[in-house]
XYZ file of C-alpha atoms in Angstrom:
481
model
C 0.002 0.002 0.000
C 1.322 3.457 -0.811
C 2.336 5.670 2.085
C -0.338 8.037 3.347
C 2.254 10.352 4.883
C 1.809 13.986 3.801
C 4.640 15.711 1.967
C 6.438 18.361 4.009
C 8.383 21.048 2.096
C 11.266 22.900 3.784
C 12.073 26.465 2.796
C 15.329 28.325 3.320
C 15.363 31.497 5.376
C 14.724 34.627 3.340
C 15.816 38.108 4.206
C 13.420 40.913 4.903
C 10.391 38.761 5.845
C 7.688 40.867 7.464
C 6.236 39.492 10.707
C 3.296 40.393 12.870
C 3.753 42.542 15.926
C 2.478 41.042 19.204
C -0.260 43.682 19.416
C -1.535 42.598 15.970
C -1.718 38.841 16.633
C -5.151 37.625 15.498
C -5.423 34.280 17.286
C -5.807 33.806 21.048
C -6.325 30.719 23.144
C -5.885 29.763 26.787
C -3.735 26.685 27.263
C -5.111 25.871 30.722
C -8.594 25.570 32.220
C -7.929 28.246 34.877
C -6.985 30.910 32.270
C -3.532 31.479 33.786
C -1.637 30.775 30.537
C -2.665 32.752 27.414
C -1.121 32.254 23.984
C -1.513 34.659 21.056
C -0.039 34.059 17.605
C -0.113 35.123 13.984
C 1.611 34.526 10.650
C 1.662 36.117 7.202
C 1.798 33.054 4.960
C 2.820 29.412 5.060
C 6.347 30.280 3.909
C 6.999 33.121 6.343
C 7.446 33.523 10.068
C 5.102 32.863 12.959
C 5.004 35.140 16.015
C 3.929 34.007 19.474
C 3.080 35.935 22.626
C 2.807 34.015 25.894
C 1.304 35.650 28.996
C 1.588 33.670 32.242
C 0.452 34.589 35.746
C 3.892 34.305 37.330
C 7.038 36.370 37.803
C 9.245 33.285 37.520
C 10.493 31.470 34.432
C 8.058 30.490 31.690
C 8.367 27.733 29.098
C 6.507 26.930 25.893
C 6.962 24.111 23.433
C 5.801 22.172 20.389
C 5.534 18.476 21.145
C 5.077 15.409 18.896
C 2.778 13.676 21.410
C 2.033 16.052 24.304
C 5.044 14.993 26.410
C 8.560 16.322 26.917
C 10.594 13.930 24.767
C 11.193 15.303 21.283
C 9.737 18.713 22.085
C 10.938 22.038 20.678
C 10.998 24.452 23.645
C 11.727 28.075 24.545
C 12.313 29.249 28.125
C 12.527 32.861 29.258
C 11.998 35.314 32.046
C 13.424 38.331 33.904
C 15.732 37.465 36.780
C 18.084 39.417 39.074
C 20.654 39.583 36.249
C 18.128 40.775 33.671
C 16.339 39.109 30.774
C 17.052 35.551 29.671
C 15.639 33.610 26.709
C 16.824 30.548 24.756
C 15.790 27.836 22.321
C 15.918 24.265 23.699
C 14.993 20.697 22.794
C 13.968 17.918 25.182
C 15.469 14.431 25.096
C 13.267 13.069 27.898
C 11.739 13.982 31.237
C 14.749 16.062 32.255
C 16.175 19.526 31.844
C 15.958 20.504 28.164
C 19.164 20.961 26.169
C 20.099 24.299 24.580
C 19.947 24.125 20.759
C 23.142 24.649 18.813
C 21.185 26.849 16.393
C 18.952 29.420 18.086
C 15.970 29.495 15.707
C 13.703 31.663 17.869
C 14.097 35.447 18.015
C 13.006 37.333 21.132
C 10.630 40.178 20.269
C 9.584 41.421 23.730
C 9.859 40.337 27.345
C 8.419 42.103 30.377
C 6.945 41.608 33.828
C 3.965 43.628 35.099
C 1.130 43.117 37.565
C 2.310 39.640 38.547
C 2.456 38.441 34.923
C 5.308 37.584 32.575
C 4.825 38.381 28.888
C 7.249 36.984 26.336
C 6.929 37.436 22.561
C 9.099 35.550 20.085
C 9.124 34.420 16.457
C 10.629 31.798 14.118
C 10.293 30.561 10.555
C 7.379 28.200 9.995
C 9.633 25.892 7.974
C 12.840 25.559 9.968
C 15.848 23.698 8.588
C 17.115 22.892 12.092
C 16.656 19.197 12.932
C 16.187 20.163 16.592
C 13.135 22.302 15.756
C 9.537 21.081 15.351
C 8.205 21.590 11.866
C 4.927 23.543 11.932
C 2.412 22.416 9.316
C -1.318 22.844 8.680
C -2.037 19.865 10.956
C -2.900 20.187 14.672
C 0.096 20.309 17.025
C 0.374 19.524 20.733
C 1.415 22.666 22.601
C 3.028 22.271 26.012
C 3.750 24.833 28.694
C 5.342 24.999 32.133
C 6.365 27.729 34.515
C 8.003 28.339 37.904
C 7.451 30.674 40.799
C 11.105 31.834 40.733
C 13.726 32.348 38.049
C 15.604 29.196 39.030
C 14.728 26.939 36.095
C 13.842 23.518 37.485
C 11.057 21.002 37.949
C 7.664 22.558 37.332
C 5.537 20.211 39.453
C 1.868 20.621 38.574
C 2.464 23.952 36.838
C 2.385 22.374 33.392
C -0.112 21.357 30.722
C -0.821 20.351 27.141
C -3.325 21.480 24.544
C -3.772 20.542 20.892
C -4.192 23.503 18.531
C -4.149 23.904 14.764
C -1.893 26.936 14.548
C -2.255 27.501 10.791
C -5.953 26.584 10.456
C -7.321 27.930 13.698
C -10.970 28.668 14.301
C -11.386 30.334 17.696
C -14.051 29.190 20.118
C -16.834 31.720 20.382
C -17.781 33.177 23.696
C -21.351 32.588 24.835
C -23.082 35.662 23.408
C -26.516 34.537 24.581
C -27.653 33.851 28.152
C -29.806 30.939 26.975
C -28.434 27.494 27.696
C -29.514 24.133 29.059
C -27.640 21.153 30.417
C -28.063 17.430 29.881
C -26.362 15.526 32.651
C -26.680 12.354 34.670
C -27.860 12.975 38.185
C -25.697 11.674 41.014
C -25.409 8.149 39.621
C -23.247 5.568 41.346
C -20.527 4.306 39.020
C -20.203 0.513 39.422
C -16.877 -1.012 40.470
C -16.260 -2.222 36.927
C -13.385 -1.410 34.523
C -15.854 -0.131 31.890
C -19.404 1.119 32.340
C -21.747 2.919 29.930
C -24.599 4.963 31.416
C -27.420 6.414 29.335
C -30.067 9.006 30.039
C -32.912 9.627 27.582
C -34.619 12.977 28.012
C -36.058 15.952 26.110
C -34.704 19.432 25.435
C -36.522 22.596 26.545
C -39.648 23.202 24.453
C -39.011 25.894 21.838
C -41.797 27.001 19.499
C -39.384 28.310 16.866
C -36.214 26.867 15.406
C -32.969 27.605 17.245
C -29.315 26.713 16.773
C -26.881 25.380 19.366
C -23.671 27.318 18.754
C -21.501 26.285 21.712
C -21.118 22.943 23.514
C -19.286 22.840 26.836
C -18.331 19.694 28.754
C -19.327 19.608 32.408
C -17.058 16.861 33.675
C -17.168 16.199 37.401
C -14.504 13.482 37.490
C -11.883 13.668 34.749
C -10.298 10.411 35.953
C -13.573 8.537 35.391
C -15.272 10.050 32.339
C -13.768 8.702 29.101
C -16.207 10.185 26.571
C -19.708 11.603 26.202
C -22.021 11.388 23.194
C -25.428 12.948 22.693
C -27.705 11.173 20.205
C -30.979 12.245 18.613
C -33.708 9.617 18.983
C -36.208 8.520 16.324
C -39.814 9.621 16.844
C -40.912 6.197 18.105
C -38.788 6.674 21.265
C -41.293 8.429 23.513
C -40.235 7.606 27.072
C -37.457 8.786 29.336
C -34.783 6.374 30.523
C -31.924 6.485 33.031
C -29.715 3.425 33.408
C -27.100 1.186 31.794
C -26.685 1.392 28.023
C -26.922 -1.376 25.448
C -29.416 -3.605 27.219
C -31.547 -4.195 24.164
C -34.011 -1.490 25.169
C -35.768 0.888 22.811
C -33.304 3.648 23.615
C -30.607 1.725 21.729
C -32.277 3.025 18.556
C -31.034 6.530 19.389
C -27.887 6.664 17.280
C -27.833 10.018 15.391
C -24.779 11.773 16.940
C -25.558 15.393 17.824
C -22.547 16.231 20.034
C -19.337 14.422 20.933
C -16.670 14.946 23.598
C -13.576 12.872 24.438
C -11.124 12.965 27.319
C -8.786 15.931 27.053
C -11.238 17.888 24.908
C -12.634 21.285 25.708
C -15.607 23.438 24.657
C -16.510 23.472 20.984
C -17.952 26.479 19.206
C -19.514 26.521 15.756
C -18.806 29.206 13.132
C -21.366 31.991 13.092
C -23.189 30.741 9.979
C -24.223 27.336 11.363
C -25.396 25.380 14.399
C -27.135 22.256 15.692
C -30.878 22.617 15.003
C -33.303 22.366 17.913
C -36.868 23.570 18.528
C -39.657 24.267 16.082
C -41.552 21.807 13.966
C -40.045 18.346 13.676
C -37.335 18.773 16.337
C -39.400 18.057 19.458
C -37.887 14.591 20.055
C -36.026 12.691 22.744
C -32.236 12.676 23.061
C -29.888 10.161 24.650
C -26.804 11.148 26.636
C -24.231 8.347 26.754
C -21.281 8.506 29.183
C -18.458 5.985 29.061
C -16.856 5.562 32.491
C -13.316 4.201 32.683
C -12.684 2.777 36.168
C -9.541 0.598 35.837
C -9.003 0.380 39.590
C -12.652 -0.694 40.024
C -13.249 1.808 42.803
C -16.613 1.427 44.541
C -18.996 4.068 45.822
C -18.061 6.867 43.457
C -20.905 9.084 42.195
C -21.032 11.383 39.192
C -23.192 14.117 37.668
C -21.308 14.898 34.464
C -22.841 15.958 31.169
C -22.899 18.620 28.478
C -24.039 22.263 28.446
C -25.580 23.727 25.282
C -25.773 27.428 24.434
C -28.410 28.305 21.842
C -29.958 31.271 20.047
C -32.685 31.804 17.411
C -31.794 30.457 13.981
C -31.197 33.173 11.410
C -31.913 33.091 7.654
C -29.077 31.619 5.666
C -27.603 29.632 8.534
C -26.749 25.962 8.003
C -27.950 22.986 10.035
C -24.974 20.942 11.269
C -24.753 17.144 11.314
C -22.125 14.642 12.478
C -21.313 11.696 10.206
C -19.727 8.750 12.039
C -17.199 6.931 9.834
C -14.642 4.170 10.321
C -14.800 0.619 11.665
C -18.039 -0.591 13.179
C -17.583 -0.280 16.968
C -18.204 -3.529 18.831
C -20.133 -6.623 17.846
C -17.376 -7.566 15.360
C -15.439 -10.829 15.557
C -12.150 -9.122 14.817
C -9.087 -9.205 17.066
C -5.786 -7.329 17.132
C -2.895 -9.706 17.927
C -0.630 -9.102 20.928
C 2.983 -8.036 20.532
C 2.363 -6.025 17.354
C 4.444 -2.885 16.889
C 2.148 -1.771 14.049
C -1.255 -3.237 13.250
C -3.471 -1.465 10.745
C -7.259 -1.442 10.599
C -9.439 0.257 7.995
C -13.035 1.307 7.702
C -14.530 2.620 4.459
C -17.592 4.784 3.836
C -18.954 4.778 0.276
C -21.307 7.714 -0.064
C -22.887 6.277 -3.222
C -25.255 4.344 -0.900
C -26.580 7.507 0.744
C -29.695 7.837 -1.494
C -30.701 4.291 -0.498
C -30.652 5.368 3.161
C -32.285 8.741 2.775
C -34.711 7.963 -0.065
C -34.009 11.387 -1.509
C -32.180 12.245 -4.713
C -29.879 13.977 -5.261
C -27.825 14.159 -2.053
C -26.313 17.633 -1.648
C -22.572 18.200 -1.387
C -21.489 17.958 2.244
C -19.119 20.593 3.624
C -16.870 19.141 6.359
C -15.476 21.779 8.714
C -14.294 19.826 11.793
C -13.235 16.296 12.745
C -12.907 14.257 15.939
C -10.686 11.172 15.728
C -11.196 8.312 18.201
C -9.389 5.166 19.240
C -8.570 3.675 22.643
C -5.303 2.963 24.480
C -3.479 1.029 21.751
C -4.098 3.627 19.046
C -0.959 5.400 17.759
C -1.987 6.932 14.407
C -5.314 7.846 12.841
C -5.891 9.074 9.281
C -9.180 10.033 7.656
C -8.608 10.088 3.897
C -10.840 11.398 1.083
C -11.166 9.536 -2.230
C -12.914 10.462 -5.475
C -13.139 8.284 -8.576
C -10.762 5.791 -6.976
C -8.022 8.366 -6.319
C -7.086 9.942 -3.010
C -7.640 13.698 -3.253
C -7.065 14.841 0.321
C -7.005 14.030 4.037
C -9.781 15.240 6.280
C -7.419 14.945 9.261
C -4.197 13.096 10.149
C -2.817 12.476 13.635
C 0.484 10.619 13.464
C 1.016 10.915 17.226
C -2.430 10.039 18.567
C -2.793 10.637 22.278
C -5.655 8.843 24.055
C -5.767 11.565 26.713
C -6.145 14.406 24.175
C -9.243 13.728 22.090
C -10.198 17.141 20.745
C -12.521 18.147 17.955
C -10.346 19.962 15.425
C -11.574 22.862 13.271
C -10.153 22.376 9.804
C -10.017 26.070 9.023
C -11.371 25.494 5.513
C -14.169 23.201 4.443
C -13.625 19.969 2.503
C -16.407 18.988 0.108
C -17.848 15.443 -0.008
C -19.630 14.754 -3.286
C -22.019 11.850 -3.774
C -19.949 8.813 -4.704
C -16.859 9.885 -2.735
C -15.286 7.435 -0.313
C -13.948 8.085 3.197
C -11.259 5.717 4.472
C -10.377 5.780 8.183
C -7.067 4.057 8.950
C -5.941 3.312 12.513
C -2.541 2.013 13.567
C -2.250 0.168 16.868
C 0.688 -0.858 19.078
C 0.146 -3.887 21.319
C 3.760 -4.691 22.217
C 2.946 -4.550 25.911
C -0.056 -6.913 25.712
C -0.104 -10.690 26.073
C -3.694 -11.291 24.936
C -5.586 -10.314 21.816
C -7.311 -6.925 21.784
C -10.930 -6.995 20.685
C -12.804 -4.333 18.761
C -15.374 -3.386 21.380
C -16.721 -0.861 23.849
C -14.305 -1.309 26.793
C -11.385 1.066 27.216
C -9.013 -1.899 26.869
C -10.800 -2.854 23.624
C -10.221 -0.820 20.486
C -12.150 1.434 18.142
C -11.336 3.218 14.881
C -13.655 6.169 14.226
C -13.714 9.615 12.687
C -16.637 11.928 13.479
C -17.051 14.380 10.583
C -18.850 17.657 11.402
C -20.584 18.909 8.248
C -23.439 20.870 6.720
C -26.130 20.825 5.385
C -27.707 18.173 7.598
C -28.920 14.961 5.939
C -30.600 11.916 7.434
C -27.551 9.629 7.256
C -25.886 9.344 10.686
C -23.429 6.449 10.312
C -21.334 5.257 7.374
C -19.091 2.478 8.716
C -17.818 -0.925 7.655
C -16.619 -4.174 9.215
C -13.462 -6.051 8.253
C -13.912 -9.203 6.185
C -12.915 -11.864 8.714
C -14.009 -14.780 6.518
C -11.529 -14.225 3.689
C -9.020 -17.120 3.512
C -5.399 -16.323 4.304
């Protein structure tokens, strides 16, 4: 099979490249949940420089890095601050969980560095395409950003003052603030999580009654126990589901028919805001239905007596003319109920799921199917997953990737804005490829629902909404070897 690796082009440094000033930086994001670490950045073009500004609530040293997997090893790092001897700033690389090593070539240029009101602000820039092997190459794919800081200017172990966040620096779509006071929450209510390694709990309920159509424009996770909650999905139910439910999932009950994904959150993810011209439709004629909240609890130590009230919060506003209704298309390998095992001791094991959109009219009973505009993607595997690629084919030829994560991190499952839409035409195919590593396992790994099982999924956020919710496939396990 041909390599699916993207082609990276390196450009030599050019003289006289214009760069953004810190005050002009268009993109802003907080790297931590407490809003103590703020990053701003901007760039002119994909062949120029990128400028960063980091503001941290400390008067000690501050560090920022680009990481291949969210950890220290292999990271491209800068550390700076203002100490008794004055300003200090340098370009480093990390070889492990130890003090980073100063780069031979200093690829980052200090733009500004100051302390004021208990905060340290450091601005710096570098070429997007660096020729230094000790630098991280910035592309149009999401990158894991890491940060750390100290309370003094003695650079040392950061303790808990560290974090990681995945951001697409070159195709960034900022999360919108809640510009409307109207919201509602769908949560479980003080349930007792069983002392089991894996448990799925479902609650079927209704949304607030709205006489006119509205759009959900912001979804926020409300996670009470981050060490227990693995993922949350909200499904829209068919009209024949007419009763509430609160209990274990997948018991063969009527609520199992609720499978149209409306919202998705995975461990490590944050709030998700939609662009201004679209949203999840609720309210009005035809949308007064039941919804199912599914929460996957991961309890590897099988602790007993723990309770939880996690869920999702939805901000909404009246739908405006010209706005698009958003849908989520689930693609990849059919999760669970498949007699398909991953062998132990495998450094690389590949699994594929294919979606052929030519079958869509058979499912929707409507012709023609409109072009679908994909604007965000959430990739999903479990603990053995190392790489995930969602590829786009037309007329038998690959034309693009929806999203590629060559350093998949189970603890950082974020929905990624693509920055520009990718068009699915009727007849296109979507191939989701997952690569697993089971070198530390002695038994086979099943494709199933448990955290120690595996999945291979890509949730495609798109518009306009159609009636197709899933487009997945199962491996052919009967083919002779």
